[in-house]
Amino acid sequence: MTATSAALTPPADAIPPVRHPDAPAPGELLGSHYEYCFGCGGGQPHGLHLEARAGEGVTVTAEFTVTPDHQGAPGLAHGGVLATALDETLGSLNWLLRVIAVTGRLETDFVRPVPVGTVLHLEAAVTAVHGRKIFSTAVGRIGGPEGPVAVRADALFIEVKVDHFIDNGRPEEIQAAMSDPDQVRRARAFEVNP
């Protein structure tokens, strides 16, 4: 296991995170931020279909079941899929801050193998905010929310404007997301990935 890099250590003048007053209530299912997101979208047949719930403060919990589509070595989850699950869970935290942010850096430790068929229980928390930088941490456990740690990550998210997606995304998907009549879904479509 490696120590967290200096880039993921909040500066001394960073402030504690503050949950937005309009954030989903603790226990509320956050739902997919975008139907075709590989991490949480229902429109991805081989995706993670990760389900995140708001926690207390600026925390979330999430779960996903490792299927045969997610394996790397025979019978075991692919490390990239596990990193994706951590990234998706960490990205969900931004919904509690009500900001649009993208992953700037993600450092992952793989502690133990995760077999196909396992339900991975994830917890994530924002630890500090410094300007546009959002520092967070997550852990994934097997065998239940109190089970042994299988993976963990520290991350830095950077707050961006919606133009980041409009200027860089494929026009067909951007237009489809922006045409959604549901204002919340429209806003959430642009909240997680770089």
Short mmCIF file of C-alpha atoms in Angstrom, two decimals:
data_model
loop_
_atom_site.label_atom_id
_atom_site.label_comp_id
_atom_site.label_asym_id
_atom_site.label_seq_id
_atom_site.Cartn_x
_atom_site.Cartn_y
_atom_site.Cartn_z
CA MET A 1 0.00 0.00 0.00
CA THR A 2 1.28 3.45 -0.85
CA ALA A 3 0.90 6.73 0.95
CA THR A 4 -1.41 9.36 -0.53
CA SER A 5 0.43 11.71 -2.87
CA ALA A 6 0.91 15.36 -2.00
CA ALA A 7 -1.58 16.28 -4.76
CA LEU A 8 -4.33 14.59 -2.73
CA THR A 9 -3.47 16.23 0.59
CA PRO A 10 -5.63 19.29 1.23
CA PRO A 11 -3.66 22.49 1.87
CA ALA A 12 -3.62 23.92 5.38
CA ASP A 13 -6.16 26.61 4.48
CA ALA A 14 -8.71 24.16 2.99
CA ILE A 15 -12.15 24.30 4.59
CA PRO A 16 -14.47 21.52 5.77
CA PRO A 17 -17.15 20.54 3.25
CA VAL A 18 -20.65 21.95 3.66
CA ARG A 19 -23.67 19.97 2.54
CA HIS A 20 -25.88 22.06 0.26
CA PRO A 21 -29.30 22.84 1.81
CA ASP A 22 -31.04 21.38 -1.27
CA ALA A 23 -28.97 18.16 -1.25
CA PRO A 24 -30.89 14.87 -1.16
CA ALA A 25 -31.83 13.75 2.35
CA PRO A 26 -29.75 11.09 4.13
CA GLY A 27 -30.84 7.65 2.94
CA GLU A 28 -32.26 8.98 -0.34
CA LEU A 29 -31.30 7.05 -3.47
CA LEU A 30 -29.36 9.40 -5.74
CA GLY A 31 -30.23 7.59 -8.95
CA SER A 32 -28.31 7.66 -12.18
CA HIS A 33 -26.79 10.98 -13.14
CA TYR A 34 -26.94 9.94 -16.82
CA GLU A 35 -28.71 6.94 -18.36
CA TYR A 36 -25.68 5.93 -20.44
CA CYS A 37 -23.03 6.36 -17.71
CA PHE A 38 -20.99 3.14 -17.44
CA GLY A 39 -20.90 3.50 -13.65
CA CYS A 40 -24.52 4.20 -12.73
CA GLY A 41 -26.62 4.26 -15.89
CA GLY A 42 -29.38 1.79 -16.55
CA GLY A 43 -28.85 2.18 -20.31
CA GLN A 44 -25.49 0.39 -20.19
CA PRO A 45 -26.14 -3.36 -20.42
CA HIS A 46 -22.64 -4.25 -19.17
CA GLY A 47 -22.22 -1.27 -16.83
CA LEU A 48 -21.87 -1.33 -13.06
CA HIS A 49 -25.44 -0.18 -12.35
CA LEU A 50 -24.02 1.27 -9.14
CA GLU A 51 -26.64 2.61 -6.73
CA ALA A 52 -25.61 5.43 -4.41
CA ARG A 53 -27.47 6.86 -1.42
CA ALA A 54 -26.94 10.14 0.37
CA GLY A 55 -25.42 9.77 3.82
CA GLU A 56 -25.03 12.14 6.74
CA GLY A 57 -22.95 15.28 6.17
CA VAL A 58 -21.14 15.05 2.84
CA THR A 59 -21.02 11.26 2.56
CA VAL A 60 -22.55 8.61 0.34
CA THR A 61 -22.86 4.85 0.38
CA ALA A 62 -23.16 2.72 -2.72
CA GLU A 63 -23.34 -0.87 -3.88
CA PHE A 64 -22.72 -2.80 -7.03
CA THR A 65 -22.64 -6.48 -7.83
CA VAL A 66 -19.63 -7.82 -9.73
CA THR A 67 -20.94 -9.78 -12.73
CA PRO A 68 -19.07 -12.00 -15.20
CA ASP A 69 -18.96 -8.93 -17.52
CA HIS A 70 -16.72 -7.19 -14.95
CA GLN A 71 -13.98 -9.81 -14.63
CA GLY A 72 -10.31 -9.47 -15.44
CA ALA A 73 -8.67 -12.66 -14.20
CA PRO A 74 -11.02 -15.65 -14.32
CA GLY A 75 -13.64 -15.27 -11.61
CA LEU A 76 -12.27 -11.97 -10.25
CA ALA A 77 -13.26 -8.34 -10.79
CA HIS A 78 -11.03 -6.34 -13.13
CA GLY A 79 -9.03 -3.69 -11.27
CA GLY A 80 -10.17 -1.00 -13.69
CA VAL A 81 -13.79 -1.86 -12.96
CA LEU A 82 -13.11 -1.55 -9.22
CA ALA A 83 -11.43 1.83 -9.81
CA THR A 84 -14.50 2.87 -11.82
CA ALA A 85 -16.79 1.90 -8.93
CA LEU A 86 -14.70 4.02 -6.55
CA ASP A 87 -14.64 6.95 -9.01
CA GLU A 88 -18.41 6.76 -9.53
CA THR A 89 -19.05 6.71 -5.78
CA LEU A 90 -16.68 9.61 -5.19
CA GLY A 91 -18.28 11.56 -8.03
CA SER A 92 -21.69 11.11 -6.41
CA LEU A 93 -20.49 13.23 -3.51
CA ASN A 94 -20.61 16.32 -5.71
CA TRP A 95 -24.40 16.03 -5.86
CA LEU A 96 -24.44 16.73 -2.10
CA LEU A 97 -22.38 19.89 -2.65
CA ARG A 98 -24.56 20.77 -5.68
CA VAL A 99 -21.55 21.46 -7.88
CA ILE A 100 -20.46 20.14 -11.26
CA ALA A 101 -17.03 18.58 -10.82
CA VAL A 102 -14.77 16.18 -12.69
CA THR A 103 -12.13 13.75 -11.54
CA GLY A 104 -8.73 15.44 -11.49
CA ARG A 105 -6.81 12.64 -9.79
CA LEU A 106 -7.69 9.22 -8.42
CA GLU A 107 -5.31 7.02 -6.44
CA THR A 108 -6.49 3.51 -5.74
CA ASP A 109 -5.19 0.76 -3.47
CA PHE A 110 -6.24 -2.81 -4.22
CA VAL A 111 -6.20 -4.63 -0.90
CA ARG A 112 -7.79 -8.01 -1.70
CA PRO A 113 -9.35 -9.81 -4.68
CA VAL A 114 -13.06 -9.28 -5.35
CA PRO A 115 -14.73 -12.41 -6.77
CA VAL A 116 -17.47 -12.40 -9.40
CA GLY A 117 -20.83 -12.47 -7.63
CA THR A 118 -19.62 -10.21 -4.82
CA VAL A 119 -21.64 -7.19 -3.73
CA LEU A 120 -19.13 -4.39 -3.19
CA HIS A 121 -20.21 -2.00 -0.41
CA LEU A 122 -18.74 1.47 -0.89
CA GLU A 123 -18.55 4.50 1.39
CA ALA A 124 -17.21 7.91 0.38
CA ALA A 125 -16.77 11.29 2.05
CA VAL A 126 -15.59 14.75 1.09
CA THR A 127 -12.74 15.64 3.44
CA ALA A 128 -11.99 19.24 2.41
CA VAL A 129 -12.65 21.98 -0.14
CA HIS A 130 -10.13 24.52 -1.41
CA GLY A 131 -11.42 26.90 -4.07
CA ARG A 132 -12.49 24.69 -7.01
CA LYS A 133 -10.72 21.64 -5.54
CA ILE A 134 -12.74 18.98 -3.72
CA PHE A 135 -10.77 16.37 -1.73
CA SER A 136 -12.43 13.04 -0.97
CA THR A 137 -11.84 9.47 0.10
CA ALA A 138 -13.63 6.14 -0.39
CA VAL A 139 -13.44 2.52 0.70
CA GLY A 140 -15.01 -0.64 -0.75
CA ARG A 141 -15.79 -3.67 1.41
CA ILE A 142 -16.87 -7.22 0.66
CA GLY A 143 -19.23 -9.33 2.74
CA GLY A 144 -21.24 -6.33 4.00
CA PRO A 145 -20.81 -2.67 4.99
CA GLU A 146 -18.58 -3.70 7.91
CA GLY A 147 -16.72 -6.43 5.97
CA PRO A 148 -13.05 -6.50 5.10
CA VAL A 149 -11.66 -3.69 2.95
CA ALA A 150 -11.04 -4.76 -0.65
CA VAL A 151 -10.28 -1.39 -2.30
CA ARG A 152 -9.80 2.20 -1.25
CA ALA A 153 -9.14 5.49 -3.00
CA ASP A 154 -8.34 9.12 -2.47
CA ALA A 155 -9.44 11.64 -5.07
CA LEU A 156 -9.29 15.23 -6.16
CA PHE A 157 -12.28 16.60 -8.06
CA ILE A 158 -12.22 19.97 -9.82
CA GLU A 159 -15.34 22.12 -10.05
CA VAL A 160 -16.15 23.05 -13.66
CA LYS A 161 -18.89 24.85 -15.56
CA VAL A 162 -21.30 22.98 -17.84
CA ASP A 163 -19.36 24.43 -20.81
CA HIS A 164 -16.65 21.86 -20.04
CA PHE A 165 -19.01 19.15 -21.30
CA ILE A 166 -20.65 21.18 -24.07
CA ASP A 167 -17.27 22.12 -25.56
CA ASN A 168 -15.74 18.65 -25.31
CA GLY A 169 -18.57 16.10 -25.55
CA ARG A 170 -19.95 14.50 -28.69
CA PRO A 171 -22.70 16.83 -29.96
CA GLU A 172 -25.40 14.14 -30.31
CA GLU A 173 -25.19 13.10 -26.66
CA ILE A 174 -24.86 16.67 -25.39
CA GLN A 175 -27.98 17.75 -27.32
CA ALA A 176 -29.96 14.72 -26.14
CA ALA A 177 -29.04 15.39 -22.50
CA MET A 178 -29.79 19.11 -22.77
CA SER A 179 -33.17 18.39 -24.38
CA ASP A 180 -34.36 16.31 -21.43
CA PRO A 181 -37.48 18.05 -20.04
CA ASP A 182 -36.60 16.91 -16.50
CA GLN A 183 -34.50 19.80 -15.14
CA VAL A 184 -32.84 17.71 -12.42
CA ARG A 185 -31.84 14.91 -14.81
CA ARG A 186 -30.59 17.52 -17.28
CA ALA A 187 -28.36 19.12 -14.64
CA ARG A 188 -27.14 15.77 -13.26
CA ALA A 189 -26.12 14.49 -16.70
CA PHE A 190 -23.09 16.78 -16.55
CA GLU A 191 -21.86 16.18 -13.04
CA VAL A 192 -19.21 13.47 -12.83
CA ASN A 193 -16.78 12.50 -15.56
CA PRO A 194 -14.04 14.51 -17.27
#
